[in-house]
Amino acid sequence: MKINILIVFLVLLNFSAYSQDCNSLLKNGENYAAGDNAISWCDFETQTDYVKCMCDREINYQNQVKEEKRIGDKYNSDLKNLRGQRENAASSGNYKLAIEYIDQQIDLVIKNPVNHPQYFIDNELRTLRSQKKQYENQLGNNENSQNNEQRDSYTQKSNDVTSNKNNQPNDAQDFIDNQKAATVKYDAALEKLGNTLTTQFTEMSNNWAKEQDYINQISSFSQIKSTSVTGIIKEARQKQKQLEDVFNKKARDLDKDLATARTRVLAAAKNETQAAVGELLTTTATVLARRKLEKEERNARQNLERQKERELSKIAEKLKEKYLPIRQNALKAATLALSEDAEEFYLKQYEFAACMMKDADEIIRGGNYCKDPGNRSFKNNSKNISGETYYNTFSRKSNSSNESIKQKAPYFLELALQKKPNNPKWLYEKSQLKNIELIEKLAILKKVIALDNKNVAYGTAYDSTLKEYKKFLEQERIFEEQKAKYGSDIVKKTIIQASNSNYNWAERENVKLVYVPKRNETFFINKQGKTILNTSKYDTVTDFFEGLALVSKDERYGFINIKGETIIPLKYKNARTFDEGMAFVVDVETYLAGFINKNGETVIPFEYIDVSSFSEGLAFATKLKDGKKRTQDYVPESDKNSFYIDRKGNVKISGKFDKGVSFINKSAVVKKSKTSTFMGGGNDKYKYIDTNGEYLFNEGFDIARPFNNKGYAIVANEKFASGLRWFIIDSKGEKTSKITFGNEPKFINNVAIANIGGSSDYTSKYVIIDDTGKVLTNKEYKRIESFKDGLALAKDEYDQSIYLNLLGEEIDNDDEILFKRKENEVLEIEELKDLKSIDELENSLKEIYIQVWKTDDGFLVQHNNQNSNNRGFFNWKGENIIPVKYPWLTPFSDGLAVFSEVKGKYGYMNLQGDSVIDPIYDFAEMHSEGIAIVTLNKKMGFIDTNGKIVIPIEYQAVFAFTEGLARICDNGKCGYINENAEIVIPLKYIMVEPFKNGKAKVSLKKPKKNDYFYINKFGEKVE
């Protein structure tokens, strides 16, 4: 393989120049290192050691280059000699010897002494083996040709003898002359064939050699071996120049080859038509070949640039690792510093280290500068520090803009009080701290007044706190009463939940609905937790809306007031709560829907199959066609008419659709489905209409989402080749971008993660977009995880982890992100901080997680991370109190949730995420009334909230307690057991049902129509 003389010359010239630079740097090392830009690239040392280290590394690198060049020269020389010997053997017809030489070439390539990349080795071996096969075929053809010649000679002689015997030639000389002419013609053809084959083999070999030399050069230019910043940048610059030289030469050779090919094609043309076609083909081939070469050059330059950036990033990471502990220690020192001077210095040190980490990539290139505050020492003799000094430190830190310092402020107030425990001002300050218990606050203020009873502010604070404490005691008394009555803290939890969710008490008659599943009871409580109205007699109950609560009994619906009085009788088949003075109700006999007012009077007639909620003054309604009657819940589409009505029941928009949704931002999505008639009708596409019923534009979509308040909507169309592709349109129905997405973008804070590639893991290309469809990231990623704390973890094409912010920008792996985040920390998602209601929180979580369940304590979420469906838990403040990492997690009941860390083993944890009952069970159910069903070794029983066994784990099946008894089964027979583990009804039944109103349905044999009967809690048969 040929060696590029220019490259060798440049390398030697560069080494000589760099040696001179090193000598110069060594002479002036101190002055160079003392400058503002003296960043220590070589293991981050300084002064002359830095320059010496850098030069030593560069010289070692140059020696390594020379050694690799020597190995490469020998490798290329051996390959060239073997190739020459092989070509000579082939041209002389000795294909057997040529095969031996090519085998030696293959062995040498496989050894790979110059460390070529694997794809290059594979390509070279493929070419050599292909040539070997051609030689083997040629060798076989020659042997067959010799055998055929011998056989033909024998046949010819036999024919000649026979011919001589039968027909003697009239002229023997003519026969001899014909034989000589045939021999001459055969020899000429053989010589022509040999020359052609030799030319073809020579041309193939030369092209192969050129191509391999070209590939070898390009491959070598994509690797950077320098380890210093200056060396990496300089080597990359040199190789970019070398790439330019190689591609310029390749372009010249390509133009020459294409020109030759064009000449041959035109010369072979027999008429103008063939010439025109040949001209077109060669022109097309020229364009394609040049495009291919340009793409190869672009890819080679990009690969080199990526390699350079990767090597520089490694150095930047080392710089970050160096300054991480400096940053952490400086912040810790600032939080503990007593004097303002010391605190300010340590904060500067902290900011310097943070700057070095944040701008590491720019700093190593000399593009940024972080001011180093230097080093200082501060004496700190705690024995001589006064209480006033501690208090002043507390006051200063309380007003600090740094949260870490602010959080440490109370520590210094405690130190001040240790010096002067009876200082009323300092004690009062302590009473005003956040997170202090109410009873402790009251005790402190009582002491403050005893020390200074003349200060009005102290007395006011004490009276206010005392009043608050009495209110707290009264509420706790009510909570205890309710707990004793209902067997759980459900009332207290409801009050806390309402407080956390900004529940509007005034709009709900100042009461809140409570449901106790264990006792199947419902009732309303006030803000103090006192029961105001018991509604347990109803099957279902809602909160109060506009002064009335919707209730049902035996599948009949009506409305009651806060006194429990029936205002609208329970006579409807279905109903919804009141909204702006009207409620949706369904007639029992006709199955048709209408609207009533608070007096039960019909305001919109009962003539609808269904009506959506009113939005922007309109609701989507479906009605039976003339002559049709509704006799069941299901109504065929062909029997329906659809339209939009106003609050008076007037039809406002009709005739264009059979499906629709509520209006949002002055537009609604509707659809006219295809019919099965001969003439058809509809197109199964969703379209947008305005409040006048006019189409916003003619374009339809397979899926359409409502427009947002900025005038953009997410839509999708099904494509035969690519499947369902999503994109964003504006208010005119035009695409905002040519880019489409393989997934439906879920927007949070106006940004979403979108896949602009294919559906498989190999073709996926993820970016971050805004709600207009604009791509915010400046490159594509193999994967981007959901946003947490305003950050999303991404994997680039090299599987390197990168954090992206909400602007799509790559950010530094700051210690706040990578080094302080732990799996069991309570994380607060940035997107959830400013949400004002539980509904907003729920909707935001649904944008992040694949599943969200609302529970009494918060939200249970499930996140699909491609490998598993992990679960976690958020409280009402949006705090991730249980990390989303558990394969199984249930809602909390009796303060505990079932969890699993390893599939197949289950335990229980509390709301703090602590494991209360170890995961040792094969399966576990949620606690109810203080006990839970567990399974171990295919046997079932009950445990309490401490993990203590209350019903032995020895039965084939057990069921939840109802009315004090639980069903148990063993050996195919079932009975009942009480909470004391006593079997009160023997295991003799084949079928048992839970107790309801004091009796249960059972059967002594496999039940048929009349084989079951009822028993009471004593096992006695009853009617």
PDB file of C-alpha atoms in Angstrom, residues 651-857:
ATOM      1  CA  VAL A 651     -79.504  23.650  17.768  1.00  0.00           C
ATOM      2  CA  LYS A 652     -76.605  25.901  16.776  1.00  0.00           C
ATOM      3  CA  ILE A 653     -74.450  23.655  14.582  1.00  0.00           C
ATOM      4  CA  SER A 654     -75.664  20.555  12.726  1.00  0.00           C
ATOM      5  CA  GLY A 655     -75.412  18.322   9.669  1.00  0.00           C
ATOM      6  CA  LYS A 656     -71.662  18.029   9.223  1.00  0.00           C
ATOM      7  CA  PHE A 657     -70.590  15.270  11.593  1.00  0.00           C
ATOM      8  CA  ASP A 658     -71.596  12.336  13.740  1.00  0.00           C
ATOM      9  CA  LYS A 659     -68.845  12.631  16.351  1.00  0.00           C
ATOM     10  CA  GLY A 660     -67.623  15.646  18.252  1.00  0.00           C
ATOM     11  CA  VAL A 661     -66.034  16.945  21.451  1.00  0.00           C
ATOM     12  CA  SER A 662     -66.466  20.028  23.620  1.00  0.00           C
ATOM     13  CA  PHE A 663     -65.235  23.398  22.395  1.00  0.00           C
ATOM     14  CA  ILE A 664     -61.803  24.467  23.605  1.00  0.00           C
ATOM     15  CA  ASN A 665     -60.229  27.800  22.614  1.00  0.00           C
ATOM     16  CA  LYS A 666     -63.148  28.565  20.271  1.00  0.00           C
ATOM     17  CA  SER A 667     -62.801  25.392  18.186  1.00  0.00           C
ATOM     18  CA  ALA A 668     -63.920  21.771  18.359  1.00  0.00           C
ATOM     19  CA  VAL A 669     -62.845  18.512  16.711  1.00  0.00           C
ATOM     20  CA  VAL A 670     -65.571  16.707  14.745  1.00  0.00           C
ATOM     21  CA  LYS A 671     -65.775  13.693  12.435  1.00  0.00           C
ATOM     22  CA  LYS A 672     -68.073  12.519   9.658  1.00  0.00           C
ATOM     23  CA  SER A 673     -67.703   8.728   9.451  1.00  0.00           C
ATOM     24  CA  LYS A 674     -67.950   6.734   6.241  1.00  0.00           C
ATOM     25  CA  THR A 675     -71.212   4.921   5.648  1.00  0.00           C
ATOM     26  CA  SER A 676     -71.775   1.473   4.224  1.00  0.00           C
ATOM     27  CA  THR A 677     -74.153   2.690   1.528  1.00  0.00           C
ATOM     28  CA  PHE A 678     -73.338   2.427  -2.168  1.00  0.00           C
ATOM     29  CA  MET A 679     -72.849   6.171  -2.481  1.00  0.00           C
ATOM     30  CA  GLY A 680     -70.798   6.284   0.710  1.00  0.00           C
ATOM     31  CA  GLY A 681     -70.370   9.581   2.511  1.00  0.00           C
ATOM     32  CA  GLY A 682     -67.899  10.964   5.020  1.00  0.00           C
ATOM     33  CA  ASN A 683     -64.177  10.289   4.998  1.00  0.00           C
ATOM     34  CA  ASP A 684     -63.370   9.085   8.522  1.00  0.00           C
ATOM     35  CA  LYS A 685     -61.188  12.159   9.019  1.00  0.00           C
ATOM     36  CA  TYR A 686     -61.295  14.517  11.969  1.00  0.00           C
ATOM     37  CA  LYS A 687     -61.709  18.212  11.177  1.00  0.00           C
ATOM     38  CA  TYR A 688     -61.920  21.478  13.091  1.00  0.00           C
ATOM     39  CA  ILE A 689     -64.940  23.792  13.280  1.00  0.00           C
ATOM     40  CA  ASP A 690     -65.487  27.205  14.874  1.00  0.00           C
ATOM     41  CA  THR A 691     -68.427  28.212  17.099  1.00  0.00           C
ATOM     42  CA  ASN A 692     -70.437  29.066  13.946  1.00  0.00           C
ATOM     43  CA  GLY A 693     -70.000  25.531  12.612  1.00  0.00           C
ATOM     44  CA  GLU A 694     -67.670  26.583   9.789  1.00  0.00           C
ATOM     45  CA  TYR A 695     -64.631  24.453   9.021  1.00  0.00           C
ATOM     46  CA  LEU A 696     -61.424  26.240   9.942  1.00  0.00           C
ATOM     47  CA  PHE A 697     -59.803  24.572   6.903  1.00  0.00           C
ATOM     48  CA  ASN A 698     -60.545  21.620   4.618  1.00  0.00           C
ATOM     49  CA  GLU A 699     -57.714  19.368   5.723  1.00  0.00           C
ATOM     50  CA  GLY A 700     -58.713  16.304   7.767  1.00  0.00           C
ATOM     51  CA  PHE A 701     -56.655  14.029  10.003  1.00  0.00           C
ATOM     52  CA  ASP A 702     -56.757  10.473  11.356  1.00  0.00           C
ATOM     53  CA  ILE A 703     -56.284  11.845  14.876  1.00  0.00           C
ATOM     54  CA  ALA A 704     -56.723  15.442  16.001  1.00  0.00           C
ATOM     55  CA  ARG A 705     -56.190  17.105  19.387  1.00  0.00           C
ATOM     56  CA  PRO A 706     -57.702  20.469  20.476  1.00  0.00           C
ATOM     57  CA  PHE A 707     -55.890  23.712  19.671  1.00  0.00           C
ATOM     58  CA  ASN A 708     -53.901  25.238  22.519  1.00  0.00           C
ATOM     59  CA  ASN A 709     -54.233  28.870  23.538  1.00  0.00           C
ATOM     60  CA  LYS A 710     -51.413  29.810  21.140  1.00  0.00           C
ATOM     61  CA  GLY A 711     -53.248  28.447  18.099  1.00  0.00           C
ATOM     62  CA  TYR A 712     -51.356  25.178  17.586  1.00  0.00           C
ATOM     63  CA  ALA A 713     -52.672  21.614  17.585  1.00  0.00           C
ATOM     64  CA  ILE A 714     -51.191  18.106  17.511  1.00  0.00           C
ATOM     65  CA  VAL A 715     -52.529  15.847  14.737  1.00  0.00           C
ATOM     66  CA  ALA A 716     -51.583  12.531  13.137  1.00  0.00           C
ATOM     67  CA  ASN A 717     -52.057  10.656   9.877  1.00  0.00           C
ATOM     68  CA  GLU A 718     -51.593   6.967   9.154  1.00  0.00           C
ATOM     69  CA  LYS A 719     -49.069   6.247   6.404  1.00  0.00           C
ATOM     70  CA  PHE A 720     -48.781   2.857   4.754  1.00  0.00           C
ATOM     71  CA  ALA A 721     -44.986   2.833   4.769  1.00  0.00           C
ATOM     72  CA  SER A 722     -44.214   4.652   8.029  1.00  0.00           C
ATOM     73  CA  GLY A 723     -47.307   4.027  10.170  1.00  0.00           C
ATOM     74  CA  LEU A 724     -48.855   6.726  12.374  1.00  0.00           C
ATOM     75  CA  ARG A 725     -46.891   9.995  12.188  1.00  0.00           C
ATOM     76  CA  TRP A 726     -47.652  13.018  14.373  1.00  0.00           C
ATOM     77  CA  PHE A 727     -47.058  16.665  13.533  1.00  0.00           C
ATOM     78  CA  ILE A 728     -48.137  20.151  14.599  1.00  0.00           C
ATOM     79  CA  ILE A 729     -50.382  22.492  12.654  1.00  0.00           C
ATOM     80  CA  ASP A 730     -51.230  26.169  12.999  1.00  0.00           C
ATOM     81  CA  SER A 731     -54.684  27.764  12.977  1.00  0.00           C
ATOM     82  CA  LYS A 732     -54.729  27.579   9.153  1.00  0.00           C
ATOM     83  CA  GLY A 733     -54.145  23.820   9.167  1.00  0.00           C
ATOM     84  CA  GLU A 734     -50.617  24.165   7.787  1.00  0.00           C
ATOM     85  CA  LYS A 735     -47.689  22.169   9.135  1.00  0.00           C
ATOM     86  CA  THR A 736     -45.373  24.256  11.258  1.00  0.00           C
ATOM     87  CA  SER A 737     -42.454  22.082  10.164  1.00  0.00           C
ATOM     88  CA  LYS A 738     -41.618  19.320   7.687  1.00  0.00           C
ATOM     89  CA  ILE A 739     -40.626  17.154  10.649  1.00  0.00           C
ATOM     90  CA  THR A 740     -43.032  14.441  11.817  1.00  0.00           C
ATOM     91  CA  PHE A 741     -42.955  12.402  15.013  1.00  0.00           C
ATOM     92  CA  GLY A 742     -43.238   8.690  15.748  1.00  0.00           C
ATOM     93  CA  ASN A 743     -44.836   9.422  19.130  1.00  0.00           C
ATOM     94  CA  GLU A 744     -47.512  11.835  20.308  1.00  0.00           C
ATOM     95  CA  PRO A 745     -45.679  14.756  21.966  1.00  0.00           C
ATOM     96  CA  LYS A 746     -46.789  15.316  25.568  1.00  0.00           C
ATOM     97  CA  PHE A 747     -46.191  18.962  26.463  1.00  0.00           C
ATOM     98  CA  ILE A 748     -45.086  20.149  29.899  1.00  0.00           C
ATOM     99  CA  ASN A 749     -44.109  23.792  30.321  1.00  0.00           C
ATOM    100  CA  ASN A 750     -44.625  24.163  26.553  1.00  0.00           C
ATOM    101  CA  VAL A 751     -41.939  21.586  25.640  1.00  0.00           C
ATOM    102  CA  ALA A 752     -42.109  17.899  24.749  1.00  0.00           C
ATOM    103  CA  ILE A 753     -39.841  14.984  23.879  1.00  0.00           C
ATOM    104  CA  ALA A 754     -40.424  13.791  20.312  1.00  0.00           C
ATOM    105  CA  ASN A 755     -39.088  10.966  18.159  1.00  0.00           C
ATOM    106  CA  ILE A 756     -38.343  12.267  14.656  1.00  0.00           C
ATOM    107  CA  GLY A 757     -36.945   8.900  13.541  1.00  0.00           C
ATOM    108  CA  GLY A 758     -38.428   5.437  13.110  1.00  0.00           C
ATOM    109  CA  SER A 759     -40.332   3.287  15.543  1.00  0.00           C
ATOM    110  CA  SER A 760     -37.542   0.805  16.370  1.00  0.00           C
ATOM    111  CA  ASP A 761     -34.723   1.340  18.881  1.00  0.00           C
ATOM    112  CA  TYR A 762     -32.238   1.398  16.006  1.00  0.00           C
ATOM    113  CA  THR A 763     -33.997   4.118  14.011  1.00  0.00           C
ATOM    114  CA  SER A 764     -35.330   6.315  16.837  1.00  0.00           C
ATOM    115  CA  LYS A 765     -34.019   9.870  16.927  1.00  0.00           C
ATOM    116  CA  TYR A 766     -35.199  11.976  19.858  1.00  0.00           C
ATOM    117  CA  VAL A 767     -35.287  15.762  20.157  1.00  0.00           C
ATOM    118  CA  ILE A 768     -36.988  18.351  22.352  1.00  0.00           C
ATOM    119  CA  ILE A 769     -39.602  20.559  20.679  1.00  0.00           C
ATOM    120  CA  ASP A 770     -41.713  23.526  21.737  1.00  0.00           C
ATOM    121  CA  ASP A 771     -45.480  23.690  21.265  1.00  0.00           C
ATOM    122  CA  THR A 772     -45.061  25.207  17.800  1.00  0.00           C
ATOM    123  CA  GLY A 773     -43.109  22.156  16.623  1.00  0.00           C
ATOM    124  CA  LYS A 774     -39.754  23.938  16.615  1.00  0.00           C
ATOM    125  CA  VAL A 775     -36.832  21.664  17.464  1.00  0.00           C
ATOM    126  CA  LEU A 776     -34.949  23.133  20.437  1.00  0.00           C
ATOM    127  CA  THR A 777     -32.046  20.680  20.613  1.00  0.00           C
ATOM    128  CA  ASN A 778     -29.144  21.194  18.234  1.00  0.00           C
ATOM    129  CA  LYS A 779     -28.714  17.476  17.572  1.00  0.00           C
ATOM    130  CA  GLU A 780     -30.539  14.149  17.783  1.00  0.00           C
ATOM    131  CA  TYR A 781     -30.298  11.612  20.614  1.00  0.00           C
ATOM    132  CA  LYS A 782     -30.770   7.849  20.836  1.00  0.00           C
ATOM    133  CA  ARG A 783     -33.035   8.350  23.832  1.00  0.00           C
ATOM    134  CA  ILE A 784     -34.352  11.138  26.069  1.00  0.00           C
ATOM    135  CA  GLU A 785     -35.932  10.313  29.431  1.00  0.00           C
ATOM    136  CA  SER A 786     -38.820  12.273  30.947  1.00  0.00           C
ATOM    137  CA  PHE A 787     -38.083  15.630  32.561  1.00  0.00           C
ATOM    138  CA  LYS A 788     -37.362  15.619  36.284  1.00  0.00           C
ATOM    139  CA  ASP A 789     -36.330  18.721  38.221  1.00  0.00           C
ATOM    140  CA  GLY A 790     -36.462  20.594  34.909  1.00  0.00           C
ATOM    141  CA  LEU A 791     -33.853  18.238  33.426  1.00  0.00           C
ATOM    142  CA  ALA A 792     -34.011  15.292  31.041  1.00  0.00           C
ATOM    143  CA  LEU A 793     -31.317  12.636  30.802  1.00  0.00           C
ATOM    144  CA  ALA A 794     -30.357  11.874  27.188  1.00  0.00           C
ATOM    145  CA  LYS A 795     -28.108   9.319  25.477  1.00  0.00           C
ATOM    146  CA  ASP A 796     -26.146  10.508  22.438  1.00  0.00           C
ATOM    147  CA  GLU A 797     -25.016   8.363  19.516  1.00  0.00           C
ATOM    148  CA  TYR A 798     -21.995   7.202  21.547  1.00  0.00           C
ATOM    149  CA  ASP A 799     -24.205   6.212  24.537  1.00  0.00           C
ATOM    150  CA  GLN A 800     -22.792   9.052  26.613  1.00  0.00           C
ATOM    151  CA  SER A 801     -25.180  10.534  29.202  1.00  0.00           C
ATOM    152  CA  ILE A 802     -26.049  14.199  28.769  1.00  0.00           C
ATOM    153  CA  TYR A 803     -28.509  16.386  30.684  1.00  0.00           C
ATOM    154  CA  LEU A 804     -30.832  18.692  28.742  1.00  0.00           C
ATOM    155  CA  ASN A 805     -32.776  21.612  30.189  1.00  0.00           C
ATOM    156  CA  LEU A 806     -36.225  22.838  29.143  1.00  0.00           C
ATOM    157  CA  LEU A 807     -34.619  24.931  26.392  1.00  0.00           C
ATOM    158  CA  GLY A 808     -33.080  21.820  24.847  1.00  0.00           C
ATOM    159  CA  GLU A 809     -29.587  22.931  25.866  1.00  0.00           C
ATOM    160  CA  GLU A 810     -26.925  20.490  26.998  1.00  0.00           C
ATOM    161  CA  ILE A 811     -25.810  21.410  30.497  1.00  0.00           C
ATOM    162  CA  ASP A 812     -22.803  20.514  32.563  1.00  0.00           C
ATOM    163  CA  ASN A 813     -23.021  17.477  34.845  1.00  0.00           C
ATOM    164  CA  ASP A 814     -23.240  19.746  37.867  1.00  0.00           C
ATOM    165  CA  ASP A 815     -22.864  18.250  41.332  1.00  0.00           C
ATOM    166  CA  GLU A 816     -26.396  19.348  42.156  1.00  0.00           C
ATOM    167  CA  ILE A 817     -27.556  17.039  39.347  1.00  0.00           C
ATOM    168  CA  LEU A 818     -25.232  14.067  39.327  1.00  0.00           C
ATOM    169  CA  PHE A 819     -23.508  13.938  42.694  1.00  0.00           C
ATOM    170  CA  LYS A 820     -26.260  14.840  45.156  1.00  0.00           C
ATOM    171  CA  ARG A 821     -29.190  13.093  43.535  1.00  0.00           C
ATOM    172  CA  LYS A 822     -29.805   9.754  45.247  1.00  0.00           C
ATOM    173  CA  GLU A 823     -32.410   7.130  44.542  1.00  0.00           C
ATOM    174  CA  ASN A 824     -34.117   7.534  47.903  1.00  0.00           C
ATOM    175  CA  GLU A 825     -34.177  11.346  47.969  1.00  0.00           C
ATOM    176  CA  VAL A 826     -37.473  13.247  47.932  1.00  0.00           C
ATOM    177  CA  LEU A 827     -37.267  14.941  44.535  1.00  0.00           C
ATOM    178  CA  GLU A 828     -39.359  17.941  43.567  1.00  0.00           C
ATOM    179  CA  ILE A 829     -40.221  18.148  39.876  1.00  0.00           C
ATOM    180  CA  GLU A 830     -39.706  21.677  38.584  1.00  0.00           C
ATOM    181  CA  GLU A 831     -42.818  21.537  36.404  1.00  0.00           C
ATOM    182  CA  LEU A 832     -45.028  20.832  39.457  1.00  0.00           C
ATOM    183  CA  LYS A 833     -43.828  23.619  41.744  1.00  0.00           C
ATOM    184  CA  ASP A 834     -46.209  26.369  40.638  1.00  0.00           C
ATOM    185  CA  LEU A 835     -49.366  24.278  40.224  1.00  0.00           C
ATOM    186  CA  LYS A 836     -52.257  25.675  42.226  1.00  0.00           C
ATOM    187  CA  SER A 837     -54.703  22.778  42.296  1.00  0.00           C
ATOM    188  CA  ILE A 838     -54.826  19.012  42.566  1.00  0.00           C
ATOM    189  CA  ASP A 839     -56.390  18.823  39.106  1.00  0.00           C
ATOM    190  CA  GLU A 840     -53.445  20.723  37.594  1.00  0.00           C
ATOM    191  CA  LEU A 841     -51.034  18.428  39.419  1.00  0.00           C
ATOM    192  CA  GLU A 842     -52.861  15.345  38.182  1.00  0.00           C
ATOM    193  CA  ASN A 843     -52.889  16.578  34.572  1.00  0.00           C
ATOM    194  CA  SER A 844     -49.182  17.415  34.707  1.00  0.00           C
ATOM    195  CA  LEU A 845     -48.307  13.992  36.099  1.00  0.00           C
ATOM    196  CA  LYS A 846     -50.336  12.363  33.330  1.00  0.00           C
ATOM    197  CA  GLU A 847     -48.148  14.182  30.812  1.00  0.00           C
ATOM    198  CA  ILE A 848     -45.029  12.701  32.443  1.00  0.00           C
ATOM    199  CA  TYR A 849     -46.069   9.160  33.371  1.00  0.00           C
ATOM    200  CA  ILE A 850     -47.802   6.393  31.454  1.00  0.00           C
ATOM    201  CA  GLN A 851     -50.262   5.746  34.332  1.00  0.00           C
ATOM    202  CA  VAL A 852     -51.454   7.993  37.199  1.00  0.00           C
ATOM    203  CA  TRP A 853     -53.825   6.906  39.999  1.00  0.00           C
ATOM    204  CA  LYS A 854     -55.340   9.440  42.407  1.00  0.00           C
ATOM    205  CA  THR A 855     -55.429   8.104  45.984  1.00  0.00           C
ATOM    206  CA  ASP A 856     -56.267   9.439  49.452  1.00  0.00           C
ATOM    207  CA  ASP A 857     -52.622  10.384  50.067  1.00  0.00           C
TER     208      ASP A 857
END
